[in-house]
Tab-separated table of N, CA and C in Angstrom:
chain	number	residue	atom	x	y	z
A	1	UNK	N	-77.617	142.921	-115.297
A	1	UNK	CA	-79.053	142.816	-115.322
A	1	UNK	C	-79.558	142.656	-113.888
A	2	UNK	N	-80.668	143.309	-113.594
A	2	UNK	CA	-81.297	143.219	-112.275
A	2	UNK	C	-82.694	142.660	-112.452
A	3	UNK	N	-83.018	141.644	-111.655
A	3	UNK	CA	-84.355	141.055	-111.662
A	3	UNK	C	-84.821	140.967	-110.216
A	4	UNK	N	-86.049	141.431	-109.968
A	4	UNK	CA	-86.616	141.365	-108.620
A	4	UNK	C	-88.034	140.822	-108.690
A	5	UNK	N	-88.352	139.914	-107.779
A	5	UNK	CA	-89.704	139.400	-107.600
A	5	UNK	C	-90.157	139.819	-106.213
A	6	UNK	N	-91.300	140.503	-106.120
A	6	UNK	CA	-91.760	141.008	-104.826
A	6	UNK	C	-93.208	140.618	-104.571
A	7	UNK	N	-93.542	140.540	-103.295
A	7	UNK	CA	-94.909	140.274	-102.857
A	7	UNK	C	-95.515	141.603	-102.426
A	8	UNK	N	-96.729	141.864	-102.855
A	8	UNK	CA	-97.403	143.098	-102.449
A	8	UNK	C	-97.821	142.999	-100.990
A	9	UNK	N	-97.700	144.095	-100.257
A	9	UNK	CA	-98.045	144.080	-98.826
A	9	UNK	C	-99.556	144.084	-98.587
A	10	UNK	N	-99.919	143.800	-97.348
A	10	UNK	CA	-101.291	143.939	-96.843
A	10	UNK	C	-102.326	143.116	-97.601
A	11	UNK	N	-102.018	141.834	-97.799
A	11	UNK	CA	-102.953	140.937	-98.471
A	11	UNK	C	-103.618	139.953	-97.504
A	12	UNK	N	-103.406	140.154	-96.226
A	12	UNK	CA	-103.959	139.218	-95.256
A	12	UNK	C	-102.975	138.080	-95.020
A	13	UNK	N	-103.493	136.940	-94.602
A	13	UNK	CA	-102.633	135.789	-94.336
A	13	UNK	C	-101.930	135.355	-95.624
A	14	UNK	N	-100.638	135.028	-95.530
A	14	UNK	CA	-99.899	134.600	-96.717
A	14	UNK	C	-100.539	133.373	-97.363
A	15	UNK	N	-100.548	133.361	-98.686
A	15	UNK	CA	-101.049	132.193	-99.418
A	15	UNK	C	-100.265	132.055	-100.713
A	16	UNK	N	-100.371	130.914	-101.331
A	16	UNK	CA	-99.708	130.673	-102.597
A	16	UNK	C	-100.245	131.526	-103.722
A	17	UNK	N	-101.353	132.226	-103.477
A	17	UNK	CA	-101.979	133.044	-104.508
A	17	UNK	C	-101.746	134.545	-104.293
A	18	UNK	N	-100.801	134.886	-103.402
A	18	UNK	CA	-100.485	136.293	-103.151
A	18	UNK	C	-100.100	136.992	-104.445
A	19	UNK	N	-100.510	138.240	-104.552
A	19	UNK	CA	-100.130	139.052	-105.705
A	19	UNK	C	-98.741	139.637	-105.489
A	20	UNK	N	-98.052	139.816	-106.579
A	20	UNK	CA	-96.727	140.401	-106.519
A	20	UNK	C	-96.345	140.967	-107.867
A	21	UNK	N	-95.104	141.397	-107.957
A	21	UNK	CA	-94.623	142.049	-109.170
A	21	UNK	C	-93.248	141.539	-109.555
A	22	UNK	N	-92.933	141.730	-110.838
A	22	UNK	CA	-91.614	141.442	-111.380
A	22	UNK	C	-91.032	142.728	-111.945
A	23	UNK	N	-89.741	142.899	-111.710
A	23	UNK	CA	-88.988	144.006	-112.281
A	23	UNK	C	-87.791	143.409	-113.017
A	24	UNK	N	-87.642	143.805	-114.266
A	24	UNK	CA	-86.507	143.393	-115.098
A	24	UNK	C	-85.816	144.673	-115.554
A	25	UNK	N	-84.569	144.868	-115.182
A	25	UNK	CA	-83.830	146.077	-115.575
A	25	UNK	C	-82.514	145.646	-116.227
A	26	UNK	N	-82.295	146.175	-117.431
A	26	UNK	CA	-81.071	145.840	-118.146
A	26	UNK	C	-80.440	147.062	-118.767
A	27	UNK	N	-79.423	146.828	-119.561
A	27	UNK	CA	-78.688	147.921	-120.181
A	27	UNK	C	-79.469	148.611	-121.287
A	28	UNK	N	-80.586	148.011	-121.728
A	28	UNK	CA	-81.368	148.596	-122.818
A	28	UNK	C	-82.724	149.143	-122.374
A	29	UNK	N	-83.128	148.859	-121.144
A	29	UNK	CA	-84.427	149.339	-120.692
A	29	UNK	C	-84.905	148.645	-119.436
A	30	UNK	N	-86.189	148.774	-119.193
A	30	UNK	CA	-86.789	148.227	-117.974
A	30	UNK	C	-88.189	147.722	-118.285
A	31	UNK	N	-88.554	146.617	-117.648
A	31	UNK	CA	-89.905	146.075	-117.730
A	31	UNK	C	-90.365	145.786	-116.306
A	32	UNK	N	-91.567	146.230	-115.980
A	32	UNK	CA	-92.095	146.026	-114.637
A	32	UNK	C	-93.592	145.771	-114.718
A	33	UNK	N	-94.069	144.937	-113.823
A	33	UNK	CA	-95.510	144.678	-113.772
A	33	UNK	C	-96.242	145.678	-112.887
A	34	UNK	N	-95.521	146.499	-112.144
A	34	UNK	CA	-96.186	147.444	-111.239
A	34	UNK	C	-96.427	148.786	-111.914
A	35	UNK	N	-97.447	149.481	-111.434
A	35	UNK	CA	-97.720	150.829	-111.877
A	35	UNK	C	-98.473	150.961	-113.184
A	36	UNK	N	-99.162	149.921	-113.602
A	36	UNK	CA	-99.897	149.962	-114.871
A	36	UNK	C	-101.406	150.015	-114.647
A	37	UNK	N	-102.100	150.576	-115.613
A	37	UNK	CA	-103.557	150.515	-115.653
A	37	UNK	C	-103.927	149.915	-116.994
A	38	UNK	N	-104.592	148.780	-117.030
A	38	UNK	CA	-105.005	147.979	-115.875
A	38	UNK	C	-103.804	147.339	-115.167
A	39	UNK	N	-104.051	146.952	-113.943
A	39	UNK	CA	-103.034	146.367	-113.084
A	39	UNK	C	-102.423	145.129	-113.743
A	40	UNK	N	-101.102	144.987	-113.629
A	40	UNK	CA	-100.414	143.820	-114.167
A	40	UNK	C	-99.760	142.971	-113.084
A	41	UNK	N	-100.164	143.207	-111.834
A	41	UNK	CA	-99.681	142.350	-110.760
A	41	UNK	C	-100.099	140.923	-111.038
A	42	UNK	N	-99.363	139.977	-110.481
A	42	UNK	CA	-99.611	138.567	-110.788
A	42	UNK	C	-99.541	137.713	-109.536
A	43	UNK	N	-100.073	136.510	-109.623
A	43	UNK	CA	-99.886	135.541	-108.553
A	43	UNK	C	-98.405	135.165	-108.604
A	44	UNK	N	-97.621	135.773	-107.718
A	44	UNK	CA	-96.177	135.793	-107.863
A	44	UNK	C	-95.525	134.422	-107.708
A	45	UNK	N	-96.010	133.570	-106.822
A	45	UNK	CA	-95.371	132.262	-106.643
A	45	UNK	C	-95.660	131.350	-107.833
A	46	UNK	N	-96.887	131.371	-108.296
A	46	UNK	CA	-97.256	130.565	-109.471
A	46	UNK	C	-96.527	131.105	-110.701
A	47	UNK	N	-96.457	132.425	-110.840
A	47	UNK	CA	-95.789	133.029	-111.982
A	47	UNK	C	-94.294	132.723	-111.998
A	48	UNK	N	-93.656	132.798	-110.856
A	48	UNK	CA	-92.222	132.504	-110.801
A	48	UNK	C	-91.964	131.046	-111.146
A	49	UNK	N	-92.810	130.154	-110.667
A	49	UNK	CA	-92.703	128.739	-111.024
A	49	UNK	C	-92.815	128.566	-112.533
A	50	UNK	N	-93.786	129.231	-113.143
A	50	UNK	CA	-93.963	129.145	-114.595
A	50	UNK	C	-92.759	129.720	-115.331
A	51	UNK	N	-92.207	130.819	-114.841
A	51	UNK	CA	-91.044	131.424	-115.470
A	51	UNK	C	-89.855	130.464	-115.454
A	52	UNK	N	-89.604	129.852	-114.310
A	52	UNK	CA	-88.486	128.911	-114.209
A	52	UNK	C	-88.662	127.768	-115.201
A	53	UNK	N	-89.870	127.249	-115.302
A	53	UNK	CA	-90.142	126.171	-116.256
A	53	UNK	C	-89.989	126.654	-117.696
A	54	UNK	N	-90.470	127.847	-117.974
A	54	UNK	CA	-90.439	128.437	-119.318
A	54	UNK	C	-89.007	128.618	-119.826
A	55	UNK	N	-88.117	129.064	-118.967
A	55	UNK	CA	-86.756	129.375	-119.387
A	55	UNK	C	-85.848	128.160	-119.544
A	56	UNK	N	-86.231	127.047	-118.961
A	56	UNK	CA	-85.377	125.856	-118.997
A	56	UNK	C	-84.981	125.426	-120.393
A	57	UNK	N	-85.945	125.302	-121.282
A	57	UNK	CA	-85.672	124.843	-122.648
A	57	UNK	C	-84.795	125.836	-123.412
A	58	UNK	N	-85.022	127.120	-123.207
A	58	UNK	CA	-84.212	128.140	-123.877
A	58	UNK	C	-82.769	128.108	-123.373
A	59	UNK	N	-82.593	128.019	-122.076
A	59	UNK	CA	-81.253	128.022	-121.501
A	59	UNK	C	-80.456	126.780	-121.882
A	60	UNK	N	-81.147	125.691	-122.119
A	60	UNK	CA	-80.472	124.456	-122.555
A	60	UNK	C	-80.224	124.443	-124.059
A	61	UNK	N	-80.720	125.452	-124.766
A	61	UNK	CA	-80.496	125.544	-126.196
A	61	UNK	C	-81.446	124.712	-127.039
A	62	UNK	N	-82.516	124.229	-126.459
A	62	UNK	CA	-83.472	123.387	-127.185
A	62	UNK	C	-84.465	124.195	-128.007
A	63	UNK	N	-84.687	125.445	-127.602
A	63	UNK	CA	-85.539	126.355	-128.361
A	63	UNK	C	-84.821	127.687	-128.486
A	64	UNK	N	-85.204	128.475	-129.478
A	64	UNK	CA	-84.542	129.763	-129.727
A	64	UNK	C	-85.271	130.938	-129.090
A	65	UNK	N	-86.575	130.783	-128.846
A	65	UNK	CA	-87.312	131.899	-128.244
A	65	UNK	C	-88.479	131.370	-127.430
A	66	UNK	N	-88.891	132.188	-126.481
A	66	UNK	CA	-90.048	131.861	-125.657
A	66	UNK	C	-90.607	133.155	-125.070
A	67	UNK	N	-91.863	133.113	-124.733
A	67	UNK	CA	-92.514	134.257	-124.099
A	67	UNK	C	-93.148	133.790	-122.797
A	68	UNK	N	-92.899	134.534	-121.752
A	68	UNK	CA	-93.497	134.266	-120.441
A	68	UNK	C	-94.628	135.251	-120.215
A	69	UNK	N	-95.772	134.739	-119.789
A	69	UNK	CA	-96.896	135.560	-119.352
A	69	UNK	C	-97.222	135.142	-117.923
A	70	UNK	N	-97.243	136.092	-117.013
A	70	UNK	CA	-97.525	135.795	-115.618
A	70	UNK	C	-98.932	135.254	-115.409
A	71	UNK	N	-99.127	134.586	-114.275
A	71	UNK	CA	-100.427	134.001	-113.931
A	71	UNK	C	-101.403	135.094	-113.506
A	72	UNK	N	-102.543	135.144	-114.167
A	72	UNK	CA	-103.616	136.085	-113.863
A	72	UNK	C	-103.209	137.536	-114.119
A	73	UNK	N	-102.474	137.758	-115.214
A	73	UNK	CA	-102.008	139.092	-115.581
A	73	UNK	C	-101.766	139.161	-117.084
A	74	UNK	N	-101.609	140.360	-117.583
A	74	UNK	CA	-101.221	140.530	-118.984
A	74	UNK	C	-99.727	140.819	-119.111
A	75	UNK	N	-98.988	140.820	-118.000
A	75	UNK	CA	-97.555	141.092	-118.045
A	75	UNK	C	-96.841	139.992	-118.825
A	76	UNK	N	-96.049	140.405	-119.812
A	76	UNK	CA	-95.285	139.474	-120.638
A	76	UNK	C	-93.844	139.933	-120.755
A	77	UNK	N	-92.974	138.949	-120.888
A	77	UNK	CA	-91.582	139.245	-121.196
A	77	UNK	C	-91.089	138.143	-122.131
A	78	UNK	N	-90.363	138.552	-123.169
A	78	UNK	CA	-89.907	137.608	-124.180
A	78	UNK	C	-88.405	137.415	-124.135
A	79	UNK	N	-87.987	136.251	-124.615
A	79	UNK	CA	-86.577	135.877	-124.631
A	79	UNK	C	-86.253	135.292	-126.001
A	80	UNK	N	-85.164	135.763	-126.596
A	80	UNK	CA	-84.755	135.269	-127.914
A	80	UNK	C	-83.247	135.042	-127.915
A	81	UNK	N	-82.859	133.787	-128.175
A	81	UNK	CA	-81.443	133.442	-128.246
A	81	UNK	C	-80.892	133.798	-129.624
A	82	UNK	N	-79.749	134.473	-129.636
A	82	UNK	CA	-79.056	134.828	-130.870
A	82	UNK	C	-77.581	134.458	-130.702
A	83	UNK	N	-76.799	134.681	-131.729
A	83	UNK	CA	-75.363	134.418	-131.635
A	83	UNK	C	-74.687	135.358	-130.633
A	84	UNK	N	-75.276	136.518	-130.414
A	84	UNK	CA	-74.700	137.510	-129.494
A	84	UNK	C	-75.106	137.284	-128.044
A	85	UNK	N	-76.118	136.458	-127.797
A	85	UNK	CA	-76.594	136.218	-126.441
A	85	UNK	C	-78.090	136.014	-126.423
A	86	UNK	N	-78.715	136.349	-125.311
A	86	UNK	CA	-80.167	136.234	-125.173
A	86	UNK	C	-80.747	137.637	-125.043
A	87	UNK	N	-81.640	137.959	-125.956
A	87	UNK	CA	-82.345	139.228	-125.883
A	87	UNK	C	-83.544	139.099	-124.975
A	88	UNK	N	-83.727	140.065	-124.109
A	88	UNK	CA	-84.862	140.115	-123.194
A	88	UNK	C	-85.656	141.363	-123.562
A	89	UNK	N	-86.972	141.207	-123.773
A	89	UNK	CA	-87.780	142.365	-124.164
A	89	UNK	C	-89.208	142.228	-123.649
A	90	UNK	N	-89.844	143.374	-123.482
A	90	UNK	CA	-91.275	143.385	-123.177
A	90	UNK	C	-91.975	144.052	-124.350
A	91	UNK	N	-93.252	144.322	-124.208
A	91	UNK	CA	-94.030	144.885	-125.312
A	91	UNK	C	-93.525	146.244	-125.777
A	92	UNK	N	-92.889	146.976	-124.879
A	92	UNK	CA	-92.425	148.318	-125.249
A	92	UNK	C	-91.030	148.328	-125.863
A	93	UNK	N	-90.330	147.209	-125.825
A	93	UNK	CA	-89.025	147.163	-126.460
A	93	UNK	C	-87.999	146.373	-125.680
A	94	UNK	N	-86.732	146.465	-126.102
A	94	UNK	CA	-85.671	145.683	-125.480
A	94	UNK	C	-85.361	146.114	-124.050
A	95	UNK	N	-85.004	145.122	-123.248
A	95	UNK	CA	-84.593	145.341	-121.866
A	95	UNK	C	-83.106	145.068	-121.707
A	96	UNK	N	-82.639	143.964	-122.308
A	96	UNK	CA	-81.233	143.595	-122.143
A	96	UNK	C	-80.810	142.611	-123.217
A	97	UNK	N	-79.522	142.567	-123.442
A	97	UNK	CA	-78.877	141.507	-124.198
A	97	UNK	C	-77.850	140.930	-123.250
A	98	UNK	N	-78.004	139.662	-122.929
A	98	UNK	CA	-77.190	139.054	-121.896
A	98	UNK	C	-76.768	137.653	-122.326
A	99	UNK	N	-75.922	137.029	-121.560
A	99	UNK	CA	-75.530	135.652	-121.839
A	99	UNK	C	-76.537	134.705	-121.191
A	100	UNK	N	-76.555	133.485	-121.660
A	100	UNK	CA	-77.421	132.472	-121.024
A	100	UNK	C	-77.029	132.277	-119.563
A	101	UNK	N	-75.738	132.261	-119.305
A	101	UNK	CA	-75.263	132.072	-117.930
A	101	UNK	C	-75.723	133.209	-117.025
A	102	UNK	N	-75.577	134.456	-117.484
A	102	UNK	CA	-75.997	135.586	-116.660
A	102	UNK	C	-77.504	135.582	-116.439
A	103	UNK	N	-78.271	135.280	-117.491
A	103	UNK	CA	-79.720	135.219	-117.344
A	103	UNK	C	-80.105	134.145	-116.329
A	104	UNK	N	-79.509	132.970	-116.464
A	104	UNK	CA	-79.818	131.870	-115.543
A	104	UNK	C	-79.491	132.244	-114.100
A	105	UNK	N	-78.306	132.807	-113.879
A	105	UNK	CA	-77.896	133.142	-112.514
A	105	UNK	C	-78.728	134.276	-111.920
A	106	UNK	N	-79.100	135.243	-112.738
A	106	UNK	CA	-79.871	136.380	-112.235
A	106	UNK	C	-81.301	135.974	-111.912
A	107	UNK	N	-81.915	135.162	-112.776
A	107	UNK	CA	-83.264	134.655	-112.487
A	107	UNK	C	-83.225	133.760	-111.252
A	108	UNK	N	-82.231	132.893	-111.162
A	108	UNK	CA	-82.104	132.015	-110.003
A	108	UNK	C	-81.967	132.817	-108.716
A	109	UNK	N	-81.142	133.844	-108.726
A	109	UNK	CA	-80.952	134.665	-107.523
A	109	UNK	C	-82.259	135.334	-107.103
A	110	UNK	N	-83.034	135.836	-108.076
A	110	UNK	CA	-84.314	136.477	-107.742
A	110	UNK	C	-85.307	135.471	-107.186
A	111	UNK	N	-85.365	134.285	-107.771
A	111	UNK	CA	-86.289	133.254	-107.294
A	111	UNK	C	-85.887	132.744	-105.910
A	112	UNK	N	-84.586	132.591	-105.674
A	112	UNK	CA	-84.121	132.158	-104.358
A	112	UNK	C	-84.370	133.232	-103.301
A	113	UNK	N	-84.210	134.492	-103.670
A	113	UNK	CA	-84.472	135.591	-102.742
A	113	UNK	C	-85.952	135.616	-102.345
A	114	UNK	N	-86.835	135.460	-103.324
A	114	UNK	CA	-88.273	135.417	-103.021
A	114	UNK	C	-88.584	134.251	-102.089
A	115	UNK	N	-88.009	133.098	-102.380
A	115	UNK	CA	-88.236	131.925	-101.538
A	115	UNK	C	-87.727	132.151	-100.115
A	116	UNK	N	-86.537	132.704	-100.002
A	116	UNK	CA	-85.944	132.926	-98.679
A	116	UNK	C	-86.774	133.913	-97.858
A	117	UNK	N	-87.271	134.963	-98.498
A	117	UNK	CA	-88.006	135.997	-97.776
A	117	UNK	C	-89.445	135.613	-97.461
A	118	UNK	N	-90.084	134.780	-98.303
A	118	UNK	CA	-91.530	134.603	-98.145
A	118	UNK	C	-92.039	133.164	-98.120
A	119	UNK	N	-91.327	132.223	-98.693
A	119	UNK	CA	-91.885	130.877	-98.831
A	119	UNK	C	-92.134	130.202	-97.488
A	120	UNK	N	-91.314	130.498	-96.496
A	120	UNK	CA	-91.490	129.891	-95.179
A	120	UNK	C	-92.801	130.249	-94.513
A	121	UNK	N	-93.400	131.363	-94.900
A	121	UNK	CA	-94.664	131.777	-94.285
A	121	UNK	C	-95.880	131.186	-94.996
A	122	UNK	N	-95.661	130.526	-96.137
A	122	UNK	CA	-96.789	129.941	-96.871
A	122	UNK	C	-97.199	128.610	-96.276
A	123	UNK	N	-98.475	128.270	-96.393
A	123	UNK	CA	-98.896	126.935	-95.969
A	123	UNK	C	-98.247	125.883	-96.872
A	124	UNK	N	-98.029	124.714	-96.323
A	124	UNK	CA	-97.474	123.624	-97.121
A	124	UNK	C	-98.582	123.119	-98.043
A	125	UNK	N	-98.465	123.455	-99.315
A	125	UNK	CA	-99.501	123.063	-100.270
A	125	UNK	C	-98.879	122.886	-101.647
A	126	UNK	N	-99.708	122.688	-102.649
A	126	UNK	CA	-99.236	122.450	-103.997
A	126	UNK	C	-98.445	123.605	-104.571
A	127	UNK	N	-98.856	124.834	-104.286
A	127	UNK	CA	-98.143	125.997	-104.822
A	127	UNK	C	-96.718	126.040	-104.270
A	128	UNK	N	-96.594	125.885	-102.980
A	128	UNK	CA	-95.270	125.906	-102.345
A	128	UNK	C	-94.413	124.749	-102.842
A	129	UNK	N	-95.015	123.554	-102.918
A	129	UNK	CA	-94.284	122.376	-103.382
A	129	UNK	C	-93.836	122.527	-104.837
A	130	UNK	N	-94.705	123.049	-105.691
A	130	UNK	CA	-94.347	123.262	-107.098
A	130	UNK	C	-93.212	124.281	-107.225
A	131	UNK	N	-93.276	125.340	-106.426
A	131	UNK	CA	-92.224	126.367	-106.451
A	131	UNK	C	-90.880	125.733	-106.095
A	132	UNK	N	-90.863	124.983	-105.013
A	132	UNK	CA	-89.609	124.369	-104.565
A	132	UNK	C	-89.070	123.384	-105.599
A	133	UNK	N	-89.945	122.614	-106.233
A	133	UNK	CA	-89.513	121.663	-107.265
A	133	UNK	C	-88.944	122.395	-108.483
A	134	UNK	N	-89.623	123.454	-108.915
A	134	UNK	CA	-89.136	124.228	-110.060
A	134	UNK	C	-87.803	124.897	-109.732
A	135	UNK	N	-87.667	125.383	-108.522
A	135	UNK	CA	-86.424	126.023	-108.096
A	135	UNK	C	-85.272	125.021	-108.101
A	136	UNK	N	-85.517	123.828	-107.602
A	136	UNK	CA	-84.477	122.801	-107.589
A	136	UNK	C	-84.067	122.414	-109.007
A	137	UNK	N	-85.022	122.259	-109.879
A	137	UNK	CA	-84.739	121.934	-111.278
A	137	UNK	C	-83.959	123.057	-111.956
A	138	UNK	N	-84.354	124.298	-111.678
A	138	UNK	CA	-83.673	125.445	-112.293
A	138	UNK	C	-82.249	125.581	-111.776
A	139	UNK	N	-82.006	125.230	-110.529
A	139	UNK	CA	-80.637	125.265	-110.000
A	139	UNK	C	-79.722	124.373	-110.841
A	140	UNK	N	-80.230	123.207	-111.222
A	140	UNK	CA	-79.446	122.291	-112.061
A	140	UNK	C	-79.163	122.907	-113.432
A	141	UNK	N	-80.171	123.532	-114.010
A	141	UNK	CA	-79.997	124.184	-115.313
A	141	UNK	C	-78.969	125.310	-115.207
A	142	UNK	N	-79.086	126.121	-114.166
A	142	UNK	CA	-78.158	127.244	-113.989
A	142	UNK	C	-76.727	126.744	-113.767
A	143	UNK	N	-76.569	125.627	-113.097
A	143	UNK	CA	-75.223	125.095	-112.861
A	143	UNK	C	-74.589	124.557	-114.133
A	144	UNK	N	-75.395	124.216	-115.138
A	144	UNK	CA	-74.888	123.749	-116.433
A	144	UNK	C	-74.338	124.898	-117.255
A	145	UNK	N	-74.729	126.107	-116.943
A	145	UNK	CA	-74.323	127.270	-117.748
A	145	UNK	C	-72.937	127.618	-117.331
């Protein structure tokens, strides 16, 4: 499974409200927030923070399904735990069937990559602080898998 979180270029000075996109590619399909009408770009740092929080309960086995909707967008991706693994799907259909461990590690890698490439340029504020806190919490969840 491949997951990428990107920041859109040419938005002026970096801020916690920068628009960006998510790409989810698996063995069953692909889901992306880019290239849609209406636009499905999202406030990428806030959305990634929400995604990390959203997946925690599912990865720990406390819930069987959850749906993530990005901040200020209609982009959605759903997750459903089954005996075979975790199904990942968007509105158009399935994207992947993966293990909890693989999902956790792949999401973590994408979130860490976004942080490494862009978080240092953001002002120190609530958005940046929330992202870092969610990332630290998710690292613990991923290490349990």
